[in-house]
mmCIF file with all atom_site columns, C-alpha atoms and ligand atoms in Angstrom:
data_model
loop_
_atom_site.group_PDB
_atom_site.id
_atom_site.type_symbol
_atom_site.label_atom_id
_atom_site.label_alt_id
_atom_site.label_comp_id
_atom_site.label_asym_id
_atom_site.label_entity_id
_atom_site.label_seq_id
_atom_site.pdbx_PDB_ins_code
_atom_site.Cartn_x
_atom_site.Cartn_y
_atom_site.Cartn_z
_atom_site.occupancy
_atom_site.B_iso_or_equiv
_atom_site.pdbx_formal_charge
_atom_site.auth_seq_id
_atom_site.auth_comp_id
_atom_site.auth_asym_id
_atom_site.auth_atom_id
_atom_site.pdbx_PDB_model_num
ATOM   1   C  CA  . MET A 1 1   ? 0.025   0.029   0.038  1.00 91.00 ? 2   MET A CA  1
ATOM   2   C  CA  . ASN A 1 2   ? 1.257   3.455   -0.815 1.00 93.00 ? 3   ASN A CA  1
ATOM   3   C  CA  . LYS A 1 3   ? 1.727   6.413   1.576  1.00 95.00 ? 4   LYS A CA  1
ATOM   4   C  CA  . GLU A 1 4   ? -1.113  8.461   0.148  1.00 95.00 ? 5   GLU A CA  1
ATOM   5   C  CA  . LYS A 1 5   ? -3.701  5.637   0.419  1.00 96.00 ? 6   LYS A CA  1
ATOM   6   C  CA  . ARG A 1 6   ? -2.437  4.949   3.922  1.00 96.00 ? 7   ARG A CA  1
ATOM   7   C  CA  . ARG A 1 7   ? -2.821  8.562   4.974  1.00 97.00 ? 8   ARG A CA  1
ATOM   8   C  CA  . GLU A 1 8   ? -6.380  8.714   3.401  1.00 97.00 ? 9   GLU A CA  1
ATOM   9   C  CA  . ILE A 1 9   ? -7.580  5.605   5.342  1.00 98.00 ? 10  ILE A CA  1
ATOM   10  C  CA  . LEU A 1 10  ? -6.227  7.106   8.590  1.00 98.00 ? 11  LEU A CA  1
ATOM   11  C  CA  . THR A 1 11  ? -7.894  10.592  7.756  1.00 98.00 ? 12  THR A CA  1
ATOM   12  C  CA  . ARG A 1 12  ? -11.173 8.866   7.173  1.00 97.00 ? 13  ARG A CA  1
ATOM   13  C  CA  . LEU A 1 13  ? -10.997 6.842   10.446 1.00 97.00 ? 14  LEU A CA  1
ATOM   14  C  CA  . ARG A 1 14  ? -10.272 10.099  12.275 1.00 97.00 ? 15  ARG A CA  1
ATOM   15  C  CA  . ASP A 1 15  ? -12.850 12.058  10.682 1.00 97.00 ? 16  ASP A CA  1
ATOM   16  C  CA  . ASN A 1 16  ? -15.383 9.415   11.506 1.00 97.00 ? 17  ASN A CA  1
ATOM   17  C  CA  . ASN A 1 17  ? -14.219 9.213   15.074 1.00 96.00 ? 18  ASN A CA  1
ATOM   18  C  CA  . PRO A 1 18  ? -12.037 12.053  16.146 1.00 96.00 ? 19  PRO A CA  1
ATOM   19  C  CA  . ASN A 1 19  ? -11.611 11.075  19.811 1.00 94.00 ? 20  ASN A CA  1
ATOM   20  C  CA  . PRO A 1 20  ? -11.715 7.336   19.982 1.00 94.00 ? 21  PRO A CA  1
ATOM   21  C  CA  . GLN A 1 21  ? -11.775 5.724   23.422 1.00 91.00 ? 22  GLN A CA  1
ATOM   22  C  CA  . THR A 1 22  ? -11.466 2.193   24.785 1.00 93.00 ? 23  THR A CA  1
ATOM   23  C  CA  . GLU A 1 23  ? -14.538 0.337   25.430 1.00 93.00 ? 24  GLU A CA  1
ATOM   24  C  CA  . LEU A 1 24  ? -13.313 -0.883  28.808 1.00 96.00 ? 25  LEU A CA  1
ATOM   25  C  CA  . ASN A 1 25  ? -14.663 1.130   31.738 1.00 97.00 ? 26  ASN A CA  1
ATOM   26  C  CA  . TYR A 1 26  ? -12.050 2.718   33.933 1.00 98.00 ? 27  TYR A CA  1
ATOM   27  C  CA  . SER A 1 27  ? -11.345 5.989   35.738 1.00 97.00 ? 28  SER A CA  1
ATOM   28  C  CA  . THR A 1 28  ? -7.745  5.558   36.844 1.00 98.00 ? 29  THR A CA  1
ATOM   29  C  CA  . PRO A 1 29  ? -4.549  4.089   35.300 1.00 98.00 ? 30  PRO A CA  1
ATOM   30  C  CA  . PHE A 1 30  ? -4.893  1.282   37.872 1.00 98.00 ? 31  PHE A CA  1
ATOM   31  C  CA  . GLU A 1 31  ? -8.444  0.447   36.883 1.00 98.00 ? 32  GLU A CA  1
ATOM   32  C  CA  . LEU A 1 32  ? -7.397  0.413   33.280 1.00 98.00 ? 33  LEU A CA  1
ATOM   33  C  CA  . LEU A 1 33  ? -4.410  -1.917  34.107 1.00 98.00 ? 34  LEU A CA  1
ATOM   34  C  CA  . ILE A 1 34  ? -6.633  -4.515  35.884 1.00 98.00 ? 35  ILE A CA  1
ATOM   35  C  CA  . ALA A 1 35  ? -9.333  -4.284  33.270 1.00 98.00 ? 36  ALA A CA  1
ATOM   36  C  CA  . VAL A 1 36  ? -6.745  -4.974  30.530 1.00 97.00 ? 37  VAL A CA  1
ATOM   37  C  CA  . ILE A 1 37  ? -5.328  -7.971  32.369 1.00 97.00 ? 38  ILE A CA  1
ATOM   38  C  CA  . LEU A 1 38  ? -8.898  -9.300  32.828 1.00 97.00 ? 39  LEU A CA  1
ATOM   39  C  CA  . SER A 1 39  ? -9.740  -8.769  29.139 1.00 95.00 ? 40  SER A CA  1
ATOM   40  C  CA  . ALA A 1 40  ? -7.360  -11.361 27.675 1.00 90.00 ? 41  ALA A CA  1
ATOM   41  C  CA  . GLN A 1 41  ? -9.494  -13.760 25.509 1.00 87.00 ? 42  GLN A CA  1
ATOM   42  C  CA  . ALA A 1 42  ? -12.753 -12.185 27.012 1.00 93.00 ? 43  ALA A CA  1
ATOM   43  C  CA  . THR A 1 43  ? -15.049 -9.427  25.715 1.00 93.00 ? 44  THR A CA  1
ATOM   44  C  CA  . ASP A 1 44  ? -14.821 -5.765  26.995 1.00 94.00 ? 45  ASP A CA  1
ATOM   45  C  CA  . VAL A 1 45  ? -18.593 -5.975  27.678 1.00 96.00 ? 46  VAL A CA  1
ATOM   46  C  CA  . GLY A 1 46  ? -17.925 -9.074  29.998 1.00 97.00 ? 47  GLY A CA  1
ATOM   47  C  CA  . VAL A 1 47  ? -15.013 -7.347  31.859 1.00 98.00 ? 48  VAL A CA  1
ATOM   48  C  CA  . ASN A 1 48  ? -17.160 -4.323  32.356 1.00 98.00 ? 49  ASN A CA  1
ATOM   49  C  CA  . LYS A 1 49  ? -19.992 -6.334  33.896 1.00 98.00 ? 50  LYS A CA  1
ATOM   50  C  CA  . ALA A 1 50  ? -17.429 -7.662  36.469 1.00 98.00 ? 51  ALA A CA  1
ATOM   51  C  CA  . THR A 1 51  ? -15.498 -4.394  37.096 1.00 98.00 ? 52  THR A CA  1
ATOM   52  C  CA  . ASP A 1 52  ? -18.686 -2.381  37.449 1.00 97.00 ? 53  ASP A CA  1
ATOM   53  C  CA  . LYS A 1 53  ? -19.184 -4.331  40.661 1.00 97.00 ? 54  LYS A CA  1
ATOM   54  C  CA  . LEU A 1 54  ? -15.589 -4.921  41.689 1.00 98.00 ? 55  LEU A CA  1
ATOM   55  C  CA  . TYR A 1 55  ? -14.351 -1.248  41.434 1.00 98.00 ? 56  TYR A CA  1
ATOM   56  C  CA  . PRO A 1 56  ? -17.006 0.321   43.731 1.00 98.00 ? 57  PRO A CA  1
ATOM   57  C  CA  . ALA A 1 57  ? -15.787 -2.257  46.363 1.00 97.00 ? 58  ALA A CA  1
ATOM   58  C  CA  . ALA A 1 58  ? -12.063 -2.181  45.638 1.00 98.00 ? 59  ALA A CA  1
ATOM   59  C  CA  . ASN A 1 59  ? -10.207 -0.098  43.146 1.00 97.00 ? 60  ASN A CA  1
ATOM   60  C  CA  . THR A 1 60  ? -6.709  0.399   44.546 1.00 98.00 ? 61  THR A CA  1
ATOM   61  C  CA  . PRO A 1 61  ? -3.812  -2.168  44.766 1.00 98.00 ? 62  PRO A CA  1
ATOM   62  C  CA  . GLU A 1 62  ? -4.203  -2.344  48.591 1.00 98.00 ? 63  GLU A CA  1
ATOM   63  C  CA  . ALA A 1 63  ? -7.920  -2.823  48.449 1.00 98.00 ? 64  ALA A CA  1
ATOM   64  C  CA  . ILE A 1 64  ? -7.918  -5.614  45.835 1.00 98.00 ? 65  ILE A CA  1
ATOM   65  C  CA  . ALA A 1 65  ? -4.897  -7.396  47.563 1.00 98.00 ? 66  ALA A CA  1
ATOM   66  C  CA  . ALA A 1 66  ? -6.912  -7.257  50.741 1.00 98.00 ? 67  ALA A CA  1
ATOM   67  C  CA  . LEU A 1 67  ? -9.837  -9.142  49.102 1.00 98.00 ? 68  LEU A CA  1
ATOM   68  C  CA  . GLY A 1 68  ? -7.614  -12.095 48.745 1.00 97.00 ? 69  GLY A CA  1
ATOM   69  C  CA  . LEU A 1 69  ? -7.869  -14.700 46.089 1.00 97.00 ? 70  LEU A CA  1
ATOM   70  C  CA  . ASP A 1 70  ? -11.314 -16.050 46.907 1.00 97.00 ? 71  ASP A CA  1
ATOM   71  C  CA  . GLY A 1 71  ? -12.617 -12.566 47.451 1.00 97.00 ? 72  GLY A CA  1
ATOM   72  C  CA  . LEU A 1 72  ? -11.507 -11.421 44.004 1.00 98.00 ? 73  LEU A CA  1
ATOM   73  C  CA  . LYS A 1 73  ? -12.795 -14.519 42.359 1.00 98.00 ? 74  LYS A CA  1
ATOM   74  C  CA  . HIS A 1 74  ? -16.263 -13.786 43.595 1.00 97.00 ? 75  HIS A CA  1
ATOM   75  C  CA  . TYR A 1 75  ? -16.219 -10.674 41.318 1.00 98.00 ? 76  TYR A CA  1
ATOM   76  C  CA  . ILE A 1 76  ? -14.637 -11.940 38.282 1.00 97.00 ? 77  ILE A CA  1
ATOM   77  C  CA  . LYS A 1 77  ? -15.975 -15.538 38.070 1.00 96.00 ? 78  LYS A CA  1
ATOM   78  C  CA  . THR A 1 78  ? -17.943 -14.754 35.019 1.00 96.00 ? 79  THR A CA  1
ATOM   79  C  CA  . ILE A 1 79  ? -14.717 -13.955 33.049 1.00 96.00 ? 80  ILE A CA  1
ATOM   80  C  CA  . GLY A 1 80  ? -12.944 -16.731 31.146 1.00 91.00 ? 81  GLY A CA  1
ATOM   81  C  CA  . LEU A 1 81  ? -9.618  -18.004 32.777 1.00 94.00 ? 82  LEU A CA  1
ATOM   82  C  CA  . TYR A 1 82  ? -10.615 -16.201 36.016 1.00 96.00 ? 83  TYR A CA  1
ATOM   83  C  CA  . ASN A 1 83  ? -8.578  -18.571 38.336 1.00 97.00 ? 84  ASN A CA  1
ATOM   84  C  CA  . SER A 1 84  ? -5.290  -17.627 36.725 1.00 97.00 ? 85  SER A CA  1
ATOM   85  C  CA  . LYS A 1 85  ? -6.325  -14.010 36.157 1.00 98.00 ? 86  LYS A CA  1
ATOM   86  C  CA  . ALA A 1 86  ? -7.217  -13.720 39.770 1.00 98.00 ? 87  ALA A CA  1
ATOM   87  C  CA  . ALA A 1 87  ? -3.883  -14.966 40.835 1.00 98.00 ? 88  ALA A CA  1
ATOM   88  C  CA  . ASN A 1 88  ? -2.078  -12.569 38.489 1.00 98.00 ? 89  ASN A CA  1
ATOM   89  C  CA  . VAL A 1 89  ? -4.186  -9.598  39.704 1.00 98.00 ? 90  VAL A CA  1
ATOM   90  C  CA  . ILE A 1 90  ? -3.442  -10.226 43.373 1.00 98.00 ? 91  ILE A CA  1
ATOM   91  C  CA  . LYS A 1 91  ? 0.360   -10.621 42.675 1.00 98.00 ? 92  LYS A CA  1
ATOM   92  C  CA  . THR A 1 92  ? 0.296   -7.477  40.512 1.00 98.00 ? 93  THR A CA  1
ATOM   93  C  CA  . CYS A 1 93  ? -1.435  -5.566  43.209 1.00 98.00 ? 94  CYS A CA  1
ATOM   94  C  CA  . GLN A 1 94  ? 1.118   -6.772  45.878 1.00 98.00 ? 95  GLN A CA  1
ATOM   95  C  CA  . MET A 1 95  ? 4.018   -5.714  43.535 1.00 98.00 ? 96  MET A CA  1
ATOM   96  C  CA  . LEU A 1 96  ? 2.466   -2.278  42.875 1.00 98.00 ? 97  LEU A CA  1
ATOM   97  C  CA  . VAL A 1 97  ? 2.388   -1.684  46.680 1.00 98.00 ? 98  VAL A CA  1
ATOM   98  C  CA  . GLU A 1 98  ? 5.833   -3.049  47.404 1.00 98.00 ? 99  GLU A CA  1
ATOM   99  C  CA  . LEU A 1 99  ? 7.594   -1.691  44.400 1.00 98.00 ? 100 LEU A CA  1
ATOM   100 C  CA  . HIS A 1 100 ? 5.790   1.234   42.845 1.00 98.00 ? 101 HIS A CA  1
ATOM   101 C  CA  . ASN A 1 101 ? 4.306   3.141   45.728 1.00 98.00 ? 102 ASN A CA  1
ATOM   102 C  CA  . SER A 1 102 ? 0.812   1.738   44.704 1.00 98.00 ? 103 SER A CA  1
ATOM   103 C  CA  . GLN A 1 103 ? 1.091   3.478   41.376 1.00 98.00 ? 104 GLN A CA  1
ATOM   104 C  CA  . VAL A 1 104 ? 1.027   2.180   37.865 1.00 98.00 ? 105 VAL A CA  1
ATOM   105 C  CA  . PRO A 1 105 ? 4.616   2.647   36.586 1.00 98.00 ? 106 PRO A CA  1
ATOM   106 C  CA  . GLU A 1 106 ? 4.748   4.597   33.321 1.00 98.00 ? 107 GLU A CA  1
ATOM   107 C  CA  . ASN A 1 107 ? 7.576   2.400   32.104 1.00 96.00 ? 108 ASN A CA  1
ATOM   108 C  CA  . ARG A 1 108 ? 7.439   -0.544  29.739 1.00 97.00 ? 109 ARG A CA  1
ATOM   109 C  CA  . GLU A 1 109 ? 9.960   -2.793  31.515 1.00 97.00 ? 110 GLU A CA  1
ATOM   110 C  CA  . ALA A 1 110 ? 8.251   -2.250  35.027 1.00 98.00 ? 111 ALA A CA  1
ATOM   111 C  CA  . LEU A 1 111 ? 4.827   -2.905  33.439 1.00 98.00 ? 112 LEU A CA  1
ATOM   112 C  CA  . GLU A 1 112 ? 6.014   -6.090  31.682 1.00 98.00 ? 113 GLU A CA  1
ATOM   113 C  CA  . ALA A 1 113 ? 7.452   -7.364  34.943 1.00 98.00 ? 114 ALA A CA  1
ATOM   114 C  CA  . LEU A 1 114 ? 3.999   -7.507  36.461 1.00 98.00 ? 115 LEU A CA  1
ATOM   115 C  CA  . PRO A 1 115 ? 2.247   -10.928 36.459 1.00 97.00 ? 116 PRO A CA  1
ATOM   116 C  CA  . GLY A 1 116 ? -0.307  -11.155 33.668 1.00 94.00 ? 117 GLY A CA  1
ATOM   117 C  CA  . VAL A 1 117 ? 1.156   -8.141  31.813 1.00 97.00 ? 118 VAL A CA  1
ATOM   118 C  CA  . GLY A 1 118 ? 2.714   -8.893  28.325 1.00 95.00 ? 119 GLY A CA  1
ATOM   119 C  CA  . ARG A 1 119 ? 3.700   -6.515  25.592 1.00 94.00 ? 120 ARG A CA  1
ATOM   120 C  CA  . LYS A 1 120 ? 0.150   -5.966  24.371 1.00 93.00 ? 121 LYS A CA  1
ATOM   121 C  CA  . THR A 1 121 ? -1.170  -5.005  27.917 1.00 96.00 ? 122 THR A CA  1
ATOM   122 C  CA  . ALA A 1 122 ? 1.808   -2.766  28.491 1.00 97.00 ? 123 ALA A CA  1
ATOM   123 C  CA  . ASN A 1 123 ? 1.142   -1.183  25.096 1.00 95.00 ? 124 ASN A CA  1
ATOM   124 C  CA  . VAL A 1 124 ? -2.517  -0.475  25.953 1.00 96.00 ? 125 VAL A CA  1
ATOM   125 C  CA  . VAL A 1 125 ? -1.748  1.135   29.344 1.00 97.00 ? 126 VAL A CA  1
ATOM   126 C  CA  . LEU A 1 126 ? 1.103   3.166   28.069 1.00 97.00 ? 127 LEU A CA  1
ATOM   127 C  CA  . ASN A 1 127 ? -1.134  4.441   25.178 1.00 96.00 ? 128 ASN A CA  1
ATOM   128 C  CA  . THR A 1 128 ? -4.485  4.791   26.852 1.00 96.00 ? 129 THR A CA  1
ATOM   129 C  CA  . ALA A 1 129 ? -3.541  5.806   30.358 1.00 97.00 ? 130 ALA A CA  1
ATOM   130 C  CA  . PHE A 1 130 ? -0.357  7.862   29.544 1.00 97.00 ? 131 PHE A CA  1
ATOM   131 C  CA  . GLY A 1 131 ? -0.831  8.923   25.933 1.00 95.00 ? 132 GLY A CA  1
ATOM   132 C  CA  . TRP A 1 132 ? 2.289   7.139   24.468 1.00 97.00 ? 133 TRP A CA  1
ATOM   133 C  CA  . PRO A 1 133 ? 2.190   6.528   20.693 1.00 96.00 ? 134 PRO A CA  1
ATOM   134 C  CA  . THR A 1 134 ? 2.338   2.694   21.249 1.00 96.00 ? 135 THR A CA  1
ATOM   135 C  CA  . ILE A 1 135 ? 0.227   0.287   19.195 1.00 94.00 ? 136 ILE A CA  1
ATOM   136 C  CA  . ALA A 1 136 ? -1.092  -2.746  20.898 1.00 91.00 ? 137 ALA A CA  1
ATOM   137 C  CA  . VAL A 1 137 ? -1.797  -5.288  18.161 1.00 94.00 ? 138 VAL A CA  1
ATOM   138 C  CA  . ASP A 1 138 ? -4.648  -7.650  19.122 1.00 91.00 ? 139 ASP A CA  1
ATOM   139 C  CA  . THR A 1 139 ? -6.474  -10.059 16.973 1.00 93.00 ? 140 THR A CA  1
ATOM   140 C  CA  . HIS A 1 140 ? -8.657  -7.237  15.416 1.00 95.00 ? 141 HIS A CA  1
ATOM   141 C  CA  . ILE A 1 141 ? -5.760  -4.975  14.558 1.00 96.00 ? 142 ILE A CA  1
ATOM   142 C  CA  . PHE A 1 142 ? -3.737  -7.951  13.147 1.00 97.00 ? 143 PHE A CA  1
ATOM   143 C  CA  . ARG A 1 143 ? -6.648  -8.896  10.919 1.00 97.00 ? 144 ARG A CA  1
ATOM   144 C  CA  . VAL A 1 144 ? -7.479  -5.408  9.645  1.00 98.00 ? 145 VAL A CA  1
ATOM   145 C  CA  . SER A 1 145 ? -3.830  -4.444  9.026  1.00 98.00 ? 146 SER A CA  1
ATOM   146 C  CA  . ASN A 1 146 ? -3.301  -7.592  6.967  1.00 98.00 ? 147 ASN A CA  1
ATOM   147 C  CA  . ARG A 1 147 ? -6.596  -7.489  4.994  1.00 97.00 ? 148 ARG A CA  1
ATOM   148 C  CA  . THR A 1 148 ? -6.389  -3.920  4.107  1.00 97.00 ? 149 THR A CA  1
ATOM   149 C  CA  . LYS A 1 149 ? -2.584  -4.270  3.527  1.00 97.00 ? 150 LYS A CA  1
ATOM   150 C  CA  . LEU A 1 150 ? -2.050  -1.175  5.741  1.00 97.00 ? 151 LEU A CA  1
ATOM   151 C  CA  . ALA A 1 151 ? 0.672   -3.137  7.436  1.00 97.00 ? 152 ALA A CA  1
ATOM   152 C  CA  . MET A 1 152 ? 1.244   -6.717  6.628  1.00 97.00 ? 153 MET A CA  1
ATOM   153 C  CA  . GLY A 1 153 ? 2.930   -9.339  8.883  1.00 97.00 ? 154 GLY A CA  1
ATOM   154 C  CA  . LYS A 1 154 ? 2.824   -12.931 9.894  1.00 97.00 ? 155 LYS A CA  1
ATOM   155 C  CA  . ASN A 1 155 ? 2.500   -12.409 13.547 1.00 97.00 ? 156 ASN A CA  1
ATOM   156 C  CA  . VAL A 1 156 ? 1.470   -9.633  15.947 1.00 95.00 ? 157 VAL A CA  1
ATOM   157 C  CA  . ASP A 1 157 ? 5.080   -8.457  16.553 1.00 95.00 ? 158 ASP A CA  1
ATOM   158 C  CA  . GLN A 1 158 ? 5.719   -8.076  12.820 1.00 97.00 ? 159 GLN A CA  1
ATOM   159 C  CA  . VAL A 1 159 ? 2.477   -6.059  12.395 1.00 97.00 ? 160 VAL A CA  1
ATOM   160 C  CA  . GLU A 1 160 ? 3.353   -3.867  15.401 1.00 95.00 ? 161 GLU A CA  1
ATOM   161 C  CA  . GLU A 1 161 ? 6.728   -3.137  13.935 1.00 96.00 ? 162 GLU A CA  1
ATOM   162 C  CA  . LYS A 1 162 ? 5.382   -2.319  10.528 1.00 97.00 ? 163 LYS A CA  1
ATOM   163 C  CA  . LEU A 1 163 ? 2.601   -0.162  11.958 1.00 97.00 ? 164 LEU A CA  1
ATOM   164 C  CA  . LEU A 1 164 ? 5.067   1.766   14.004 1.00 95.00 ? 165 LEU A CA  1
ATOM   165 C  CA  . LYS A 1 165 ? 7.269   2.337   10.924 1.00 96.00 ? 166 LYS A CA  1
ATOM   166 C  CA  . VAL A 1 166 ? 4.487   3.397   8.505  1.00 97.00 ? 167 VAL A CA  1
ATOM   167 C  CA  . ILE A 1 167 ? 1.877   5.243   10.551 1.00 97.00 ? 168 ILE A CA  1
ATOM   168 C  CA  . PRO A 1 168 ? 2.534   8.996   10.433 1.00 96.00 ? 169 PRO A CA  1
ATOM   169 C  CA  . ALA A 1 169 ? 3.126   10.648  13.902 1.00 95.00 ? 170 ALA A CA  1
ATOM   170 C  CA  . GLU A 1 170 ? -0.119  12.598  13.926 1.00 96.00 ? 171 GLU A CA  1
ATOM   171 C  CA  . PHE A 1 171 ? -2.241  9.379   13.897 1.00 96.00 ? 172 PHE A CA  1
ATOM   172 C  CA  . LYS A 1 172 ? -0.064  7.184   16.171 1.00 95.00 ? 173 LYS A CA  1
ATOM   173 C  CA  . VAL A 1 173 ? -1.733  7.794   19.445 1.00 94.00 ? 174 VAL A CA  1
ATOM   174 C  CA  . ASP A 1 174 ? -5.234  6.894   18.152 1.00 95.00 ? 175 ASP A CA  1
ATOM   175 C  CA  . VAL A 1 175 ? -4.544  4.389   15.464 1.00 96.00 ? 176 VAL A CA  1
ATOM   176 C  CA  . HIS A 1 176 ? -4.850  1.453   17.877 1.00 93.00 ? 177 HIS A CA  1
ATOM   177 C  CA  . HIS A 1 177 ? -8.413  2.358   18.952 1.00 94.00 ? 178 HIS A CA  1
ATOM   178 C  CA  . TRP A 1 178 ? -9.572  3.148   15.358 1.00 96.00 ? 179 TRP A CA  1
ATOM   179 C  CA  . LEU A 1 179 ? -8.324  -0.244  14.020 1.00 97.00 ? 180 LEU A CA  1
ATOM   180 C  CA  . ILE A 1 180 ? -9.798  -2.265  17.010 1.00 94.00 ? 181 ILE A CA  1
ATOM   181 C  CA  . LEU A 1 181 ? -13.163 -0.574  16.482 1.00 95.00 ? 182 LEU A CA  1
ATOM   182 C  CA  . HIS A 1 182 ? -13.007 -1.046  12.731 1.00 97.00 ? 183 HIS A CA  1
ATOM   183 C  CA  . GLY A 1 183 ? -12.204 -4.743  13.214 1.00 97.00 ? 184 GLY A CA  1
ATOM   184 C  CA  . ARG A 1 184 ? -14.896 -5.256  15.874 1.00 93.00 ? 185 ARG A CA  1
ATOM   185 C  CA  . TYR A 1 185 ? -17.808 -3.676  14.142 1.00 94.00 ? 186 TYR A CA  1
ATOM   186 C  CA  . THR A 1 186 ? -17.071 -3.589  10.386 1.00 97.00 ? 187 THR A CA  1
ATOM   187 C  CA  . CYS A 1 187 ? -14.087 -5.663  9.286  1.00 97.00 ? 188 CYS A CA  1
ATOM   188 C  CA  . ILE A 1 188 ? -15.326 -8.495  11.381 1.00 96.00 ? 189 ILE A CA  1
ATOM   189 C  CA  . ALA A 1 189 ? -13.469 -11.888 11.557 1.00 95.00 ? 190 ALA A CA  1
ATOM   190 C  CA  . ARG A 1 190 ? -16.070 -14.246 9.867  1.00 94.00 ? 191 ARG A CA  1
ATOM   191 C  CA  . LYS A 1 191 ? -17.552 -11.912 7.239  1.00 94.00 ? 192 LYS A CA  1
ATOM   192 C  CA  . PRO A 1 192 ? -16.276 -8.370  6.838  1.00 96.00 ? 193 PRO A CA  1
ATOM   193 C  CA  . ARG A 1 193 ? -18.991 -5.694  6.120  1.00 97.00 ? 194 ARG A CA  1
ATOM   194 C  CA  . CYS A 1 194 ? -17.346 -4.312  3.019  1.00 97.00 ? 195 CYS A CA  1
ATOM   195 C  CA  . GLY A 1 195 ? -20.614 -2.789  1.682  1.00 95.00 ? 196 GLY A CA  1
ATOM   196 C  CA  . SER A 1 196 ? -20.835 -0.466  4.701  1.00 95.00 ? 197 SER A CA  1
ATOM   197 C  CA  . CYS A 1 197 ? -17.146 0.147   5.143  1.00 97.00 ? 198 CYS A CA  1
ATOM   198 C  CA  . ILE A 1 198 ? -15.823 3.710   4.919  1.00 97.00 ? 199 ILE A CA  1
ATOM   199 C  CA  . ILE A 1 199 ? -12.517 2.650   3.493  1.00 97.00 ? 200 ILE A CA  1
ATOM   200 C  CA  . GLU A 1 200 ? -13.806 0.088   1.072  1.00 97.00 ? 201 GLU A CA  1
ATOM   201 C  CA  . ASP A 1 201 ? -12.309 1.989   -2.060 1.00 96.00 ? 202 ASP A CA  1
ATOM   202 C  CA  . LEU A 1 202 ? -8.859  2.159   -0.340 1.00 97.00 ? 203 LEU A CA  1
ATOM   203 C  CA  . CYS A 1 203 ? -8.662  -1.295  1.243  1.00 97.00 ? 204 CYS A CA  1
ATOM   204 C  CA  . GLU A 1 204 ? -6.698  -3.783  -0.843 1.00 97.00 ? 205 GLU A CA  1
ATOM   205 C  CA  . PHE A 1 205 ? -8.425  -7.022  0.396  1.00 96.00 ? 206 PHE A CA  1
ATOM   206 C  CA  . LYS A 1 206 ? -9.060  -9.216  -2.491 1.00 95.00 ? 207 LYS A CA  1
ATOM   207 C  CA  . GLU A 1 207 ? -12.299 -11.022 -1.214 1.00 92.00 ? 208 GLU A CA  1
ATOM   208 C  CA  . LYS A 1 208 ? -14.553 -8.102  -0.299 1.00 91.00 ? 209 LYS A CA  1
ATOM   209 C  CA  . THR A 1 209 ? -18.112 -8.796  0.396  1.00 90.00 ? 210 THR A CA  1
ATOM   210 C  CA  . SER A 1 210 ? -21.141 -6.719  -0.770 1.00 84.00 ? 211 SER A CA  1
ATOM   211 C  CA  . ASP A 1 211 ? -22.777 -6.815  2.762  1.00 82.00 ? 212 ASP A CA  1
HETATM 212 S  S1  . SF4 K 2 .   ? -13.355 -3.064  2.700  1.00 73.90 ? 16  SF4 K S1  1
HETATM 213 FE FE1 . SF4 K 2 .   ? -13.872 -4.971  3.770  1.00 73.90 ? 16  SF4 K FE1 1
HETATM 214 S  S2  . SF4 K 2 .   ? -11.973 -6.080  4.140  1.00 73.90 ? 16  SF4 K S2  1
HETATM 215 FE FE2 . SF4 K 2 .   ? -11.597 -3.964  3.656  1.00 73.90 ? 16  SF4 K FE2 1
HETATM 216 S  S3  . SF4 K 2 .   ? -11.417 -2.928  5.634  1.00 73.90 ? 16  SF4 K S3  1
HETATM 217 FE FE3 . SF4 K 2 .   ? -13.463 -2.710  4.839  1.00 73.90 ? 16  SF4 K FE3 1
HETATM 218 S  S4  . SF4 K 2 .   ? -14.617 -4.410  5.775  1.00 73.90 ? 16  SF4 K S4  1
HETATM 219 FE FE4 . SF4 K 2 .   ? -12.395 -4.845  5.935  1.00 73.90 ? 16  SF4 K FE4 1
#
């Protein structure tokens, strides 16, 4: 894909949604961090249902650590993989208290050292809580980037590297949200809705649908 086309895609996505937001509910960097840990292989809607009850009861590292494993599981048992996620969240809360003065560190290495936090989660937190121009490549971004040919790669790391290289600076902070939302609602996995896609004439996918 050439530069002009890429810029036009990004301009249209921006015009369509100038201030994109995550669909996870949160009000502090800590709440966002925990929500992202819980969201692995789960839907944002499912995570929000759980955190809407959890956060009024406990929304600091101390308070969640004090719930203990069983206390936390009570709130998140509707989310897939909740046993291992509960263990990771409790350990993460303990580390935040002991090592980071109960704050979420604005630092990639420190974030990735927390249990349950990999590169993708660190990218989301750095981007969404702290405004870094990081791009967290999830299944939606991977699919949209490859289908459109915006940034092609065989795995999420390759796509992230390519996106970081080709996305102009002015779009970098928000591109992660635009591509996730586009993948979630329009360029969906099973059957993309090319007929109602705002970048249909620019996308280089060969098997477009008329839906
Ligand atoms: S035209 Fe189709 S394949 Fe291309 S981005 Fe839009 S929905 Fe996805």
